[in-house]
Coordinates of C-alpha atoms in Angstrom, one line a residue:
X734 CA 287.0 133.0 -94.4
X735 CA 284.8 135.8 -95.5
X736 CA 286.3 135.7 -99.1
X737 CA 285.2 132.1 -99.4
X738 CA 281.4 132.6 -98.7
X739 CA 278.8 131.2 -101.2
X740 CA 279.4 132.6 -104.6
X741 CA 276.7 131.9 -107.3
X742 CA 278.4 134.3 -109.9
X743 CA 275.7 135.4 -112.5
X744 CA 277.7 138.5 -113.7
X745 CA 278.5 136.8 -117.1
X746 CA 275.0 135.7 -118.1
X747 CA 271.4 136.0 -117.6
X748 CA 268.8 133.4 -117.7
X749 CA 266.0 134.1 -120.1
X750 CA 263.5 131.7 -121.1
X751 CA 265.5 128.6 -120.3
X752 CA 268.7 130.1 -122.4
X753 CA 271.6 131.5 -121.2
X754 CA 272.2 135.1 -122.7
X755 CA 275.8 136.2 -122.5
X756 CA 276.7 139.8 -121.3
X757 CA 279.1 142.1 -123.5
X758 CA 282.8 141.5 -122.4
X759 CA 283.9 144.1 -120.3
X760 CA 287.6 145.3 -120.5
X761 CA 289.1 146.1 -117.3
X762 CA 291.6 149.2 -117.0
X763 CA 291.2 149.6 -120.7
X764 CA 290.6 153.4 -120.4
X765 CA 293.6 154.0 -118.5
X766 CA 296.4 156.6 -119.9
X767 CA 298.4 153.7 -121.1
X768 CA 296.1 152.3 -123.4
X769 CA 294.5 155.7 -124.4
X770 CA 295.9 155.0 -127.9
X771 CA 294.2 151.6 -128.3
X772 CA 291.0 152.9 -127.5
X773 CA 289.9 154.4 -130.9
X774 CA 287.7 153.6 -133.9
X775 CA 286.2 149.9 -133.9
X776 CA 287.7 149.3 -130.5
X777 CA 285.8 151.9 -128.9
X778 CA 282.8 150.7 -130.8
X779 CA 283.3 147.0 -129.5
X780 CA 283.6 148.5 -125.7
X781 CA 280.6 151.0 -126.3
X782 CA 278.4 147.6 -127.3
X783 CA 275.4 146.9 -125.5
X784 CA 275.1 143.1 -126.6
X785 CA 277.2 140.1 -127.2
X786 CA 275.8 140.3 -131.0
X787 CA 277.0 143.7 -131.3
X788 CA 280.3 143.0 -130.3
X789 CA 280.6 140.0 -132.6
X790 CA 279.7 142.4 -135.4
X791 CA 282.3 144.8 -134.6
X792 CA 285.3 142.1 -134.5
X793 CA 284.0 140.7 -137.7
X794 CA 284.9 144.3 -139.0
X795 CA 288.2 144.5 -137.1
X796 CA 289.3 140.9 -138.5
X797 CA 288.5 142.3 -142.1
X798 CA 290.9 145.2 -141.2
X799 CA 293.4 142.7 -140.3
X800 CA 293.4 140.9 -143.6
X801 CA 295.4 143.6 -145.2
X802 CA 297.5 144.8 -142.6
X803 CA 298.6 143.4 -139.0
X804 CA 298.4 146.1 -136.5
X805 CA 299.7 145.2 -133.0
X806 CA 297.9 147.6 -130.9
X807 CA 294.6 145.7 -132.6
X808 CA 296.1 142.4 -131.7
X809 CA 297.0 143.4 -128.3
X810 CA 293.2 144.5 -128.0
X811 CA 291.9 141.2 -129.0
X812 CA 294.2 139.5 -126.4
X813 CA 292.8 141.5 -123.7
X814 CA 289.2 140.6 -125.0
X815 CA 290.1 137.0 -125.0
X816 CA 291.4 136.8 -121.5
X817 CA 288.4 138.9 -120.2
X818 CA 285.9 136.9 -121.7
X819 CA 284.4 134.1 -119.7
X820 CA 284.9 130.4 -120.8
X821 CA 282.2 129.5 -123.5
X822 CA 281.3 133.0 -124.1
X823 CA 280.5 133.6 -127.9
X824 CA 283.2 136.5 -128.2
X825 CA 286.1 134.0 -126.8
X826 CA 284.9 131.4 -129.2
X827 CA 284.8 133.5 -132.2
X828 CA 288.3 135.0 -131.4
X829 CA 290.0 131.3 -131.0
X830 CA 288.3 130.2 -134.2
X831 CA 289.6 133.2 -136.2
X832 CA 292.9 133.2 -134.8
X833 CA 293.4 129.7 -135.7
X834 CA 292.1 130.1 -139.2
X835 CA 294.2 133.1 -139.8
X836 CA 297.9 131.7 -139.5
X837 CA 299.4 135.1 -139.9
X838 CA 297.7 136.4 -136.8
X839 CA 298.9 133.3 -134.7
X840 CA 302.6 134.5 -133.7
X841 CA 301.6 138.1 -132.9
X842 CA 298.5 137.0 -131.0
X843 CA 300.6 134.5 -129.0
X844 CA 303.2 137.2 -128.0
X845 CA 300.6 139.6 -127.0
X846 CA 298.5 136.9 -124.9
X847 CA 301.8 135.8 -123.4
X848 CA 302.4 139.3 -122.3
X849 CA 298.8 139.7 -120.8
X850 CA 299.2 136.3 -119.0
X851 CA 302.4 137.7 -117.1
X852 CA 300.6 140.9 -116.2
X853 CA 297.4 138.8 -114.5
X854 CA 299.9 136.7 -112.8
X855 CA 302.4 139.0 -111.7
X856 CA 301.5 139.5 -107.8
X857 CA 300.8 136.6 -105.7
X858 CA 296.7 136.6 -104.7
X859 CA 295.5 136.5 -101.1
X860 CA 291.9 135.8 -101.8
X861 CA 290.1 132.9 -103.3
X862 CA 288.2 134.7 -106.0
X863 CA 291.3 136.4 -107.6
X864 CA 293.1 133.0 -107.8
X865 CA 289.9 131.3 -109.2
X866 CA 289.2 134.1 -111.8
X867 CA 293.1 134.0 -113.1
X868 CA 293.6 130.4 -113.3
X869 CA 290.1 129.8 -115.1
X870 CA 291.3 132.4 -117.7
X871 CA 294.5 130.8 -118.1
X872 CA 292.8 127.4 -118.6
X873 CA 290.9 128.6 -121.3
X874 CA 294.0 129.4 -123.3
X875 CA 295.0 125.5 -123.8
X876 CA 291.5 124.6 -124.6
X877 CA 291.6 123.3 -128.4
X878 CA 293.6 126.8 -129.2
X879 CA 296.8 126.4 -130.5
X880 CA 297.9 130.1 -130.3
X881 CA 296.9 130.2 -126.6
X882 CA 298.8 127.0 -125.7
X883 CA 301.9 128.3 -127.2
X884 CA 301.3 131.6 -125.3
X885 CA 301.3 129.6 -121.9
X886 CA 304.2 127.7 -123.1
X887 CA 306.3 130.8 -123.5
X888 CA 305.7 131.8 -120.0
X889 CA 305.9 128.5 -118.4
X890 CA 308.4 129.0 -116.0
X891 CA 306.6 132.2 -114.8
X892 CA 303.6 129.9 -114.5
X893 CA 304.9 127.2 -112.4
X894 CA 305.9 129.7 -109.7
X895 CA 302.2 131.3 -109.8
X896 CA 300.6 127.8 -109.7
X897 CA 302.7 126.7 -107.0
X898 CA 301.4 130.0 -105.1
X899 CA 298.0 128.7 -105.8
X900 CA 298.5 125.3 -104.3
X901 CA 300.0 126.7 -101.5
X902 CA 296.8 128.9 -100.8
X903 CA 294.7 126.1 -101.4
X904 CA 296.6 123.2 -99.1
X905 CA 296.9 126.0 -96.4
X906 CA 293.3 127.0 -96.5
X907 CA 292.2 123.0 -96.3
X908 CA 294.6 122.5 -93.5
X909 CA 294.2 125.7 -91.2
X910 CA 290.8 127.5 -92.1
X911 CA 287.4 126.4 -90.8
X912 CA 285.5 125.8 -94.3
X913 CA 282.0 125.2 -95.3
X914 CA 281.3 122.0 -97.4
X915 CA 280.7 124.6 -100.3
X916 CA 283.9 126.5 -99.6
X917 CA 285.9 123.5 -99.5
X918 CA 284.4 122.2 -102.6
X919 CA 285.3 125.4 -104.3
X920 CA 289.0 124.9 -102.9
X921 CA 289.1 121.5 -104.3
X922 CA 288.2 122.7 -107.8
X923 CA 290.7 125.3 -107.8
X924 CA 293.2 122.8 -106.6
X925 CA 292.1 120.5 -109.4
X926 CA 292.6 123.2 -111.9
X927 CA 295.8 124.3 -110.8
X928 CA 297.2 120.7 -110.9
X929 CA 295.8 120.1 -114.4
X930 CA 297.5 123.2 -115.7
X931 CA 300.9 122.2 -114.1
X932 CA 300.5 118.8 -115.7
X933 CA 299.9 120.4 -119.1
X934 CA 303.0 122.4 -118.8
X935 CA 305.2 119.3 -117.8
X936 CA 303.5 117.3 -120.9
X937 CA 304.4 120.0 -123.3
X938 CA 307.6 121.7 -122.1
X939 CA 310.7 121.8 -124.5
X940 CA 312.9 123.3 -121.7
X941 CA 315.7 121.5 -119.9
X942 CA 314.4 118.9 -117.6
X943 CA 316.6 120.0 -115.0
X944 CA 315.4 123.3 -114.9
X945 CA 311.7 122.3 -114.9
X946 CA 312.3 119.5 -112.2
X947 CA 313.8 122.1 -110.1
X948 CA 311.0 124.3 -110.3
X949 CA 308.5 121.7 -109.6
X950 CA 310.4 120.8 -106.1
X951 CA 307.9 122.6 -104.3
X952 CA 305.2 121.2 -106.4
X953 CA 306.0 117.6 -105.3
X954 CA 305.7 118.8 -101.5
X955 CA 302.1 120.1 -102.2
X956 CA 301.1 116.8 -104.3
X957 CA 302.1 114.7 -101.2
X958 CA 300.2 116.5 -98.9
X959 CA 297.1 116.4 -101.0
X960 CA 297.7 112.7 -101.9
X961 CA 297.3 112.0 -98.1
X962 CA 294.6 114.3 -97.3
X963 CA 291.4 112.1 -97.0
X964 CA 289.0 114.5 -98.0
X965 CA 290.8 115.3 -101.2
X966 CA 288.5 114.2 -104.3
X967 CA 289.9 110.9 -106.1
X968 CA 290.1 112.6 -109.4
X969 CA 292.4 115.3 -108.0
X970 CA 294.5 112.6 -106.5
X971 CA 294.6 110.8 -110.1
X972 CA 295.9 114.1 -111.4
X973 CA 298.4 114.4 -108.6
X974 CA 299.8 110.8 -109.4
X975 CA 299.8 111.4 -113.1
X976 CA 301.6 114.6 -112.5
X977 CA 304.1 112.9 -110.0
X978 CA 305.0 110.3 -112.5
X979 CA 305.2 112.7 -115.3
X980 CA 307.9 114.6 -113.4
X981 CA 309.8 111.3 -112.5
X982 CA 309.8 110.3 -116.1
X983 CA 310.9 113.8 -117.3
X984 CA 313.7 113.5 -114.6
X985 CA 314.8 110.2 -115.2
X986 CA 314.3 109.4 -118.5
X987 CA 310.7 108.1 -120.7
X988 CA 311.2 104.6 -119.6
X989 CA 311.5 105.3 -116.0
X990 CA 307.9 104.7 -115.4
X991 CA 308.7 100.9 -115.4
X992 CA 310.6 101.2 -112.1
X993 CA 307.6 102.4 -110.7
X994 CA 305.6 99.9 -112.3
X995 CA 307.8 97.4 -110.4
X996 CA 307.7 98.9 -107.4
X997 CA 303.8 99.0 -107.5
X998 CA 303.8 95.2 -108.5
X999 CA 305.9 94.2 -105.3
X1000 CA 304.0 96.2 -103.0
X1001 CA 300.5 94.8 -104.2
X1002 CA 302.1 91.2 -104.0
X1003 CA 303.3 92.1 -100.3

């Protein structure tokens, strides 16, 4: 599998004197006709910035303008920037803090971020890199960021299907494709992250349990395959077990875990 060749991705940052210097955030496809009205003034200044510090300075100006009036197109732009910025990037961290502090921005930001999540997960991927990039972007939405977590919650049904597609890709790759140790490790990491996000959805959902359980019927099959694969790391199998038990409780009630406990005790005694 050529797409799973060794990847050492340094595109997001450079190493300089033992410190990591993050490159400016690049916004994909922002110059197209559909978004031409968004790219003006401070937004254009942000995109033409050559350093992360310059981008942070522009973002401060943008948030100053939002204090007097909420501009939906500007909030949309901030949602794009948040998703495009790599994990731990100063721009992403700054956006997370500012949106969390400014309560009136949380709802519109959540809405626009949910739309962007739908946009990047609309099509099923066939390459590792596409899944890895997308799943990683979504995972940053739930890391101590209420507005991001709410955005994920708004599109949870859609994401269950997407993550199931990701798990299918991972399981198929592990079973049917000759992989180097590095490639296999990358697939295991992607599997683990997709499972964690599915677990997050199960634990936070307010949807009807029957609908969620039906959606997860395919997930159960992948969980079983991963649990009985000797090469799958134990921490990933632990997430599989927690997810499986969480689905059982969602389907049968919060106290149903006691049934599983009794079965485990009987099994151990035997």
